Amino acid sequence: MTRRPRPHHPMRPAWLCRNCAAPWPCAPAQLHLATEFYGHSIALAFYLAANMQDAVDDLYSLGVRPDPRALHARFLGWLSLTRRPHRADLR
C-alpha cells in the first residue's frame, strides 16, 4: 500500500506550510496551485491576494508588523512564472 503525500496547506495564523514548515505558499504549494488553476491565472491571483490579506490580518493579530513588499513577493511575485505563452508569443 502506498502512502499519499501530505498536502502543503497553510497553518494559520503563522502562515507556514503544515507539511514542510516553509513560508506558505512554499514551492510544492505553488506547483500544486499552478496546476489546480491552470488556464485560470486571474482566479489564482484573486485567490492568492485574498490569502495575502488574511495573512496580513493574522500577522497583525499576532502583534507582528508584516513587510508588505515581502508578502507581495511571497504570495503574488511568483505568478508571472506560471503564465502560459500566448500563441503570438510562440512565433
PDB file of C-alpha atoms in Angstrom:
ATOM      1  CA  MET A   1       0.000   0.000   0.000  1.00  0.00           C
ATOM      2  CA  THR A   2       1.401   3.407  -0.979  1.00  0.00           C
ATOM      3  CA  ARG A   3       1.127   6.420   1.215  1.00  0.00           C
ATOM      4  CA  ARG A   4      -0.377   9.584  -0.208  1.00  0.00           C
ATOM      5  CA  PRO A   5       1.816  12.663   0.098  1.00  0.00           C
ATOM      6  CA  ARG A   6       0.667  15.212   2.622  1.00  0.00           C
ATOM      7  CA  PRO A   7      -0.697  18.417   1.091  1.00  0.00           C
ATOM      8  CA  HIS A   8       1.134  21.706   1.521  1.00  0.00           C
ATOM      9  CA  HIS A   9      -1.594  23.824   3.127  1.00  0.00           C
ATOM     10  CA  PRO A  10      -1.106  26.944   5.242  1.00  0.00           C
ATOM     11  CA  MET A  11      -1.052  26.746   9.017  1.00  0.00           C
ATOM     12  CA  ARG A  12      -2.729  29.837  10.341  1.00  0.00           C
ATOM     13  CA  PRO A  13      -2.120  32.307  11.894  1.00  0.00           C
ATOM     14  CA  ALA A  14       1.629  31.921  11.239  1.00  0.00           C
ATOM     15  CA  TRP A  15       1.164  31.160   7.508  1.00  0.00           C
ATOM     16  CA  LEU A  16       3.737  28.396   7.457  1.00  0.00           C
ATOM     17  CA  CYS A  17       3.282  25.198   5.468  1.00  0.00           C
ATOM     18  CA  ARG A  18       1.722  22.396   7.528  1.00  0.00           C
ATOM     19  CA  ASN A  19       3.911  19.864   5.722  1.00  0.00           C
ATOM     20  CA  CYS A  20       7.360  21.411   5.346  1.00  0.00           C
ATOM     21  CA  ALA A  21       7.170  24.445   7.700  1.00  0.00           C
ATOM     22  CA  ALA A  22       8.371  26.823   4.962  1.00  0.00           C
ATOM     23  CA  PRO A  23       6.595  30.173   4.498  1.00  0.00           C
ATOM     24  CA  TRP A  24       3.354  29.435   2.630  1.00  0.00           C
ATOM     25  CA  PRO A  25       2.927  29.232  -0.319  1.00  0.00           C
ATOM     26  CA  CYS A  26       6.022  27.040  -0.376  1.00  0.00           C
ATOM     27  CA  ALA A  27       7.411  25.706  -3.665  1.00  0.00           C
ATOM     28  CA  PRO A  28       5.303  22.497  -3.596  1.00  0.00           C
ATOM     29  CA  ALA A  29       2.185  24.571  -2.817  1.00  0.00           C
ATOM     30  CA  GLN A  30       2.973  26.912  -5.703  1.00  0.00           C
ATOM     31  CA  LEU A  31       3.302  23.970  -8.061  1.00  0.00           C
ATOM     32  CA  HIS A  32       0.018  22.500  -6.836  1.00  0.00           C
ATOM     33  CA  LEU A  33      -1.782  25.849  -7.152  1.00  0.00           C
ATOM     34  CA  ALA A  34      -0.388  26.484 -10.641  1.00  0.00           C
ATOM     35  CA  THR A  35      -1.633  23.036 -11.681  1.00  0.00           C
ATOM     36  CA  GLU A  36      -5.010  23.395  -9.996  1.00  0.00           C
ATOM     37  CA  PHE A  37      -5.654  26.834 -11.502  1.00  0.00           C
ATOM     38  CA  TYR A  38      -4.096  26.056 -14.904  1.00  0.00           C
ATOM     39  CA  GLY A  39      -5.700  28.320 -17.518  1.00  0.00           C
ATOM     40  CA  HIS A  40      -7.283  30.483 -14.816  1.00  0.00           C
ATOM     41  CA  SER A  41      -4.450  32.799 -13.831  1.00  0.00           C
ATOM     42  CA  ILE A  42      -6.763  35.658 -12.832  1.00  0.00           C
ATOM     43  CA  ALA A  43      -8.671  33.395 -10.441  1.00  0.00           C
ATOM     44  CA  LEU A  44      -5.357  32.236  -8.973  1.00  0.00           C
ATOM     45  CA  ALA A  45      -4.252  35.845  -8.492  1.00  0.00           C
ATOM     46  CA  PHE A  46      -7.506  36.693  -6.699  1.00  0.00           C
ATOM     47  CA  TYR A  47      -7.221  33.578  -4.523  1.00  0.00           C
ATOM     48  CA  LEU A  48      -3.651  34.412  -3.524  1.00  0.00           C
ATOM     49  CA  ALA A  49      -4.454  38.093  -2.957  1.00  0.00           C
ATOM     50  CA  ALA A  50      -7.278  37.093  -0.595  1.00  0.00           C
ATOM     51  CA  ASN A  51      -4.893  34.757   1.230  1.00  0.00           C
ATOM     52  CA  MET A  52      -2.312  37.538   1.450  1.00  0.00           C
ATOM     53  CA  GLN A  53      -4.890  39.826   3.046  1.00  0.00           C
ATOM     54  CA  ASP A  54      -5.783  37.078   5.529  1.00  0.00           C
ATOM     55  CA  ALA A  55      -2.076  36.670   6.307  1.00  0.00           C
ATOM     56  CA  VAL A  56      -1.724  40.414   6.937  1.00  0.00           C
ATOM     57  CA  ASP A  57      -4.705  40.341   9.302  1.00  0.00           C
ATOM     58  CA  ASP A  58      -3.420  37.228  11.086  1.00  0.00           C
ATOM     59  CA  LEU A  59       0.090  38.612  11.478  1.00  0.00           C
ATOM     60  CA  TYR A  60      -1.220  41.885  12.917  1.00  0.00           C
ATOM     61  CA  SER A  61      -3.345  39.873  15.368  1.00  0.00           C
ATOM     62  CA  LEU A  62      -0.129  38.128  16.489  1.00  0.00           C
ATOM     63  CA  GLY A  63       1.491  41.509  17.105  1.00  0.00           C
ATOM     64  CA  VAL A  64       3.767  41.248  14.054  1.00  0.00           C
ATOM     65  CA  ARG A  65       4.053  44.138  11.639  1.00  0.00           C
ATOM     66  CA  PRO A  66       4.281  42.432   8.232  1.00  0.00           C
ATOM     67  CA  ASP A  67       6.505  43.721   5.452  1.00  0.00           C
ATOM     68  CA  PRO A  68       4.148  44.458   2.514  1.00  0.00           C
ATOM     69  CA  ARG A  69       6.870  44.004  -0.128  1.00  0.00           C
ATOM     70  CA  ALA A  70       7.941  40.641   1.281  1.00  0.00           C
ATOM     71  CA  LEU A  71       4.336  39.424   1.480  1.00  0.00           C
ATOM     72  CA  HIS A  72       3.634  40.575  -2.074  1.00  0.00           C
ATOM     73  CA  ALA A  73       6.717  38.740  -3.351  1.00  0.00           C
ATOM     74  CA  ARG A  74       5.770  35.642  -1.371  1.00  0.00           C
ATOM     75  CA  PHE A  75       2.100  35.459  -2.355  1.00  0.00           C
ATOM     76  CA  LEU A  76       1.967  37.107  -5.781  1.00  0.00           C
ATOM     77  CA  GLY A  77       5.518  37.630  -7.027  1.00  0.00           C
ATOM     78  CA  TRP A  78       5.849  34.116  -8.461  1.00  0.00           C
ATOM     79  CA  LEU A  79       2.682  34.321 -10.577  1.00  0.00           C
ATOM     80  CA  SER A  80       4.407  35.638 -13.703  1.00  0.00           C
ATOM     81  CA  LEU A  81       6.308  32.337 -13.844  1.00  0.00           C
ATOM     82  CA  THR A  82       3.033  30.408 -14.247  1.00  0.00           C
ATOM     83  CA  ARG A  83       1.669  32.269 -17.261  1.00  0.00           C
ATOM     84  CA  ARG A  84       1.138  30.297 -20.415  1.00  0.00           C
ATOM     85  CA  PRO A  85       2.637  31.887 -23.535  1.00  0.00           C
ATOM     86  CA  HIS A  86       0.106  33.293 -25.971  1.00  0.00           C
ATOM     87  CA  ARG A  87       0.066  31.836 -29.468  1.00  0.00           C
ATOM     88  CA  ALA A  88       1.527  35.062 -30.849  1.00  0.00           C
ATOM     89  CA  ASP A  89       4.454  34.701 -28.400  1.00  0.00           C
ATOM     90  CA  LEU A  90       5.302  31.272 -29.791  1.00  0.00           C
ATOM     91  CA  ARG A  91       6.133  32.558 -33.280  1.00  0.00           C
TER      92      ARG A  91
END
